[in-house]
Amino acid sequence: DWYNRLYTSHKFRRAHVEIVDKTQTAKILVLHCTIFPHYNDPSPIWGCDLVCGPSKITGAFHDMSNGGDPDHELMQYFADQTKDLQWKRPRDLPEWATEIFSPSIVDAGNVNDPAELDVIGDLALRTLEHFLANVGNTRTTEDYYPLQRRYNENNRLNPHVKRSMISMGVPEEVITKFIEEVLFPITR
């Protein structure tokens, strides 16, 4: 009920796919996916999180976050894809999130309208395909590790991850280690 896979390729440094399926015991299903460019690539960090209850998505978050160049062509692509989107229930982001996510972030709550669900799903798949086709094409001699580290450090400030996993029966020491070593590692 807790699936985790890490991937790497010549195009990107690290992809993490996590699925927490506690639908039988806690009535929650979570999808988390992040893709980080190599440290010498200013491409953004692609991320998508969906938190689903029995009858709706309680939180949908999707972004291409600055990984080195805030004006990167992939950031511009994402802004173009999201500029006309509006959500019935937009969510307010906490300060830690506004420090790292782009102004174009998808942040919708209480999504149960089939049309909104389709928009979120189509957007995530479309941006994923475009990201994977283009990440790695803009490598430089610069080191963008500090921005990727900042992204993970800020994500570690999200109290909901630890709290929700503990409420689903994961021991605190296990989820703390998971956050630090798998979900949002800050070491090279």
mmCIF file of C-alpha atoms in Angstrom:
data_model
loop_
_atom_site.group_PDB
_atom_site.id
_atom_site.type_symbol
_atom_site.label_atom_id
_atom_site.label_comp_id
_atom_site.label_asym_id
_atom_site.label_seq_id
_atom_site.Cartn_x
_atom_site.Cartn_y
_atom_site.Cartn_z
ATOM 1 C CA ASP A 1 0.000 0.000 0.000
ATOM 2 C CA TRP A 2 3.078 2.271 -0.156
ATOM 3 C CA TYR A 3 4.845 2.192 -3.516
ATOM 4 C CA ASN A 4 8.107 4.051 -4.115
ATOM 5 C CA ARG A 5 10.385 3.993 -7.120
ATOM 6 C CA LEU A 6 13.405 6.106 -8.012
ATOM 7 C CA TYR A 7 14.581 6.498 -11.593
ATOM 8 C CA THR A 8 17.496 8.200 -13.301
ATOM 9 C CA SER A 9 18.523 8.691 -16.907
ATOM 10 C CA HIS A 10 20.872 10.663 -19.104
ATOM 11 C CA LYS A 11 18.042 13.257 -19.475
ATOM 12 C CA PHE A 12 17.269 13.786 -15.771
ATOM 13 C CA ARG A 13 19.057 13.203 -12.476
ATOM 14 C CA ARG A 14 16.253 11.827 -10.333
ATOM 15 C CA ALA A 15 12.605 10.924 -10.645
ATOM 16 C CA HIS A 16 10.591 9.770 -7.663
ATOM 17 C CA VAL A 17 7.170 8.173 -7.950
ATOM 18 C CA GLU A 18 5.264 7.499 -4.748
ATOM 19 C CA ILE A 19 1.786 6.060 -4.393
ATOM 20 C CA VAL A 20 0.211 5.703 -0.980
ATOM 21 C CA ASP A 21 -2.928 3.607 -1.276
ATOM 22 C CA LYS A 22 -4.685 3.628 2.068
ATOM 23 C CA THR A 23 -8.166 3.554 0.518
ATOM 24 C CA GLN A 24 -9.183 0.484 2.520
ATOM 25 C CA THR A 25 -8.062 1.725 5.937
ATOM 26 C CA ALA A 26 -7.887 5.529 5.840
ATOM 27 C CA LYS A 27 -9.897 6.345 2.687
ATOM 28 C CA ILE A 28 -6.965 8.195 1.108
ATOM 29 C CA LEU A 29 -4.914 7.771 -2.036
ATOM 30 C CA VAL A 30 -1.835 9.915 -2.698
ATOM 31 C CA LEU A 31 0.239 10.272 -5.848
ATOM 32 C CA HIS A 32 3.536 12.145 -5.578
ATOM 33 C CA CYS A 33 5.946 12.534 -8.469
ATOM 34 C CA THR A 34 8.979 14.785 -8.861
ATOM 35 C CA ILE A 35 11.596 14.891 -11.607
ATOM 36 C CA PHE A 36 14.861 16.736 -11.026
ATOM 37 C CA PRO A 37 17.220 17.788 -13.807
ATOM 38 C CA HIS A 38 20.923 17.040 -13.568
ATOM 39 C CA TYR A 39 22.810 19.570 -11.447
ATOM 40 C CA ASN A 40 24.305 21.206 -14.557
ATOM 41 C CA ASP A 41 20.904 21.705 -16.213
ATOM 42 C CA PRO A 42 18.840 24.843 -15.419
ATOM 43 C CA SER A 43 15.613 23.079 -16.403
ATOM 44 C CA PRO A 44 12.817 23.310 -13.830
ATOM 45 C CA ILE A 45 11.793 20.642 -11.352
ATOM 46 C CA TRP A 46 8.602 18.922 -12.525
ATOM 47 C CA GLY A 47 6.225 18.005 -9.722
ATOM 48 C CA CYS A 48 2.716 16.685 -9.282
ATOM 49 C CA ASP A 49 0.890 15.767 -6.080
ATOM 50 C CA LEU A 50 -2.687 14.513 -5.892
ATOM 51 C CA VAL A 51 -4.327 13.782 -2.554
ATOM 52 C CA CYS A 52 -7.596 11.912 -3.040
ATOM 53 C CA GLY A 53 -10.398 11.152 -0.648
ATOM 54 C CA PRO A 54 -13.348 8.820 -1.310
ATOM 55 C CA SER A 55 -15.223 11.230 -3.588
ATOM 56 C CA LYS A 56 -12.845 14.045 -4.538
ATOM 57 C CA ILE A 57 -9.291 15.254 -4.885
ATOM 58 C CA THR A 58 -8.744 17.216 -1.694
ATOM 59 C CA GLY A 59 -5.521 18.717 -3.010
ATOM 60 C CA ALA A 60 -4.032 18.929 -6.505
ATOM 61 C CA PHE A 61 -0.633 20.540 -6.876
ATOM 62 C CA HIS A 62 1.335 20.644 -10.116
ATOM 63 C CA ASP A 63 4.247 22.858 -11.067
ATOM 64 C CA MET A 64 7.458 23.320 -12.941
ATOM 65 C CA SER A 65 9.518 24.979 -10.223
ATOM 66 C CA ASN A 66 12.691 26.983 -10.760
ATOM 67 C CA GLY A 67 15.619 24.597 -10.876
ATOM 68 C CA GLY A 68 18.184 27.049 -12.198
ATOM 69 C CA ASP A 69 16.693 29.540 -14.643
ATOM 70 C CA PRO A 70 13.358 31.215 -13.802
ATOM 71 C CA ASP A 71 13.054 32.206 -17.482
ATOM 72 C CA HIS A 72 13.812 28.714 -18.803
ATOM 73 C CA GLU A 73 11.800 27.728 -21.869
ATOM 74 C CA LEU A 74 10.132 24.923 -19.905
ATOM 75 C CA MET A 75 9.011 27.419 -17.258
ATOM 76 C CA GLN A 76 7.557 29.579 -20.030
ATOM 77 C CA TYR A 77 5.850 26.541 -21.559
ATOM 78 C CA PHE A 78 4.237 25.687 -18.214
ATOM 79 C CA ALA A 79 3.094 29.281 -17.693
ATOM 80 C CA ASP A 80 1.488 29.239 -21.147
ATOM 81 C CA GLN A 81 -0.272 25.940 -20.384
ATOM 82 C CA THR A 82 -1.749 27.215 -17.106
ATOM 83 C CA LYS A 83 -2.380 30.927 -17.777
ATOM 84 C CA ASP A 84 -6.091 30.537 -18.569
ATOM 85 C CA LEU A 85 -6.897 27.900 -15.958
ATOM 86 C CA GLN A 86 -9.077 28.704 -12.979
ATOM 87 C CA TRP A 87 -10.210 26.415 -10.215
ATOM 88 C CA LYS A 88 -13.498 26.353 -8.381
ATOM 89 C CA ARG A 89 -11.589 26.161 -5.103
ATOM 90 C CA PRO A 90 -8.046 27.462 -5.370
ATOM 91 C CA ARG A 91 -5.882 26.797 -2.338
ATOM 92 C CA ASP A 92 -3.707 29.296 -0.543
ATOM 93 C CA LEU A 93 -0.083 28.251 -0.336
ATOM 94 C CA PRO A 94 1.952 28.598 2.860
ATOM 95 C CA GLU A 95 5.098 30.735 2.890
ATOM 96 C CA TRP A 96 7.465 27.776 2.516
ATOM 97 C CA ALA A 97 5.670 26.850 -0.744
ATOM 98 C CA THR A 98 5.597 30.348 -2.217
ATOM 99 C CA GLU A 99 9.377 30.440 -1.791
ATOM 100 C CA ILE A 100 9.911 27.601 -4.289
ATOM 101 C CA PHE A 101 6.863 27.123 -6.499
ATOM 102 C CA SER A 102 6.269 29.169 -9.624
ATOM 103 C CA PRO A 103 3.471 31.732 -9.944
ATOM 104 C CA SER A 104 1.887 29.300 -12.437
ATOM 105 C CA ILE A 105 1.413 26.457 -9.931
ATOM 106 C CA VAL A 106 -1.805 24.460 -10.052
ATOM 107 C CA ASP A 107 -3.173 24.489 -6.515
ATOM 108 C CA ALA A 108 -6.750 23.273 -6.451
ATOM 109 C CA GLY A 109 -8.787 21.773 -3.633
ATOM 110 C CA ASN A 110 -12.036 19.856 -3.343
ATOM 111 C CA VAL A 111 -11.962 18.788 -6.978
ATOM 112 C CA ASN A 112 -14.883 16.526 -7.810
ATOM 113 C CA ASP A 113 -16.174 18.105 -11.016
ATOM 114 C CA PRO A 114 -15.385 15.697 -13.895
ATOM 115 C CA ALA A 115 -14.390 18.610 -16.138
ATOM 116 C CA GLU A 116 -11.846 19.874 -13.584
ATOM 117 C CA LEU A 117 -10.539 16.347 -13.074
ATOM 118 C CA ASP A 118 -10.005 16.009 -16.825
ATOM 119 C CA VAL A 119 -8.195 19.357 -17.007
ATOM 120 C CA ILE A 120 -5.820 18.390 -14.189
ATOM 121 C CA GLY A 121 -5.125 14.939 -15.639
ATOM 122 C CA ASP A 122 -4.644 16.176 -19.188
ATOM 123 C CA LEU A 123 -2.392 19.019 -18.023
ATOM 124 C CA ALA A 124 -0.194 16.721 -15.935
ATOM 125 C CA LEU A 125 0.251 14.225 -18.778
ATOM 126 C CA ARG A 126 0.847 16.915 -21.406
ATOM 127 C CA THR A 127 3.436 18.763 -19.316
ATOM 128 C CA LEU A 128 5.125 15.501 -18.301
ATOM 129 C CA GLU A 129 5.548 14.440 -21.932
ATOM 130 C CA HIS A 130 6.868 17.869 -22.908
ATOM 131 C CA PHE A 131 9.188 17.993 -19.903
ATOM 132 C CA LEU A 132 10.652 14.548 -20.591
ATOM 133 C CA ALA A 133 11.191 15.439 -24.263
ATOM 134 C CA ASN A 134 13.097 18.618 -23.342
ATOM 135 C CA VAL A 135 14.788 18.194 -19.967
ATOM 136 C CA GLY A 136 18.532 17.815 -20.351
ATOM 137 C CA ASN A 137 18.724 19.874 -23.540
ATOM 138 C CA THR A 138 20.094 22.969 -21.807
ATOM 139 C CA ARG A 139 23.094 21.729 -19.851
ATOM 140 C CA THR A 140 25.763 24.238 -18.894
ATOM 141 C CA THR A 141 28.936 24.339 -16.821
ATOM 142 C CA GLU A 142 27.025 25.895 -13.899
ATOM 143 C CA ASP A 143 26.076 23.996 -10.736
ATOM 144 C CA TYR A 144 22.380 24.283 -9.867
ATOM 145 C CA TYR A 145 22.552 22.050 -6.799
ATOM 146 C CA PRO A 146 21.852 24.974 -4.399
ATOM 147 C CA LEU A 147 18.442 25.638 -5.989
ATOM 148 C CA GLN A 148 17.489 21.955 -5.928
ATOM 149 C CA ARG A 149 18.592 21.746 -2.297
ATOM 150 C CA ARG A 150 16.488 24.839 -1.472
ATOM 151 C CA TYR A 151 13.478 23.177 -3.127
ATOM 152 C CA ASN A 152 13.865 20.095 -0.916
ATOM 153 C CA GLU A 153 14.607 22.074 2.238
ATOM 154 C CA ASN A 154 11.413 24.078 1.795
ATOM 155 C CA ASN A 155 9.347 20.985 1.011
ATOM 156 C CA ARG A 156 10.589 19.454 4.255
ATOM 157 C CA LEU A 157 8.772 22.294 6.051
ATOM 158 C CA ASN A 158 5.395 20.904 4.954
ATOM 159 C CA PRO A 159 3.871 19.516 8.177
ATOM 160 C CA HIS A 160 1.070 17.672 6.346
ATOM 161 C CA VAL A 161 3.305 14.937 4.910
ATOM 162 C CA LYS A 162 4.526 13.680 8.269
ATOM 163 C CA ARG A 163 1.200 14.194 10.034
ATOM 164 C CA SER A 164 -0.854 12.365 7.407
ATOM 165 C CA MET A 165 1.524 9.396 7.188
ATOM 166 C CA ILE A 166 1.606 9.045 10.978
ATOM 167 C CA SER A 167 -2.210 9.118 11.012
ATOM 168 C CA MET A 168 -2.138 6.252 8.480
ATOM 169 C CA GLY A 169 -0.050 4.140 10.840
ATOM 170 C CA VAL A 170 3.498 4.840 9.670
ATOM 171 C CA PRO A 171 5.815 5.205 12.682
ATOM 172 C CA GLU A 172 7.224 8.732 13.093
ATOM 173 C CA GLU A 173 10.850 7.591 12.891
ATOM 174 C CA VAL A 174 10.132 5.749 9.611
ATOM 175 C CA ILE A 175 8.428 8.719 7.939
ATOM 176 C CA THR A 176 11.099 11.142 9.217
ATOM 177 C CA LYS A 177 13.847 8.997 7.699
ATOM 178 C CA PHE A 178 11.824 8.612 4.485
ATOM 179 C CA ILE A 179 11.357 12.395 4.135
ATOM 180 C CA GLU A 180 15.062 13.052 4.711
ATOM 181 C CA GLU A 181 16.499 10.236 2.586
ATOM 182 C CA VAL A 182 13.949 9.534 -0.163
ATOM 183 C CA LEU A 183 11.258 12.189 -0.479
ATOM 184 C CA PHE A 184 13.352 15.369 -0.117
ATOM 185 C CA PRO A 185 17.047 14.519 0.274
ATOM 186 C CA ILE A 186 19.466 17.432 0.513
ATOM 187 C CA THR A 187 22.744 15.591 0.056
ATOM 188 C CA ARG A 188 24.381 15.323 -3.332
#
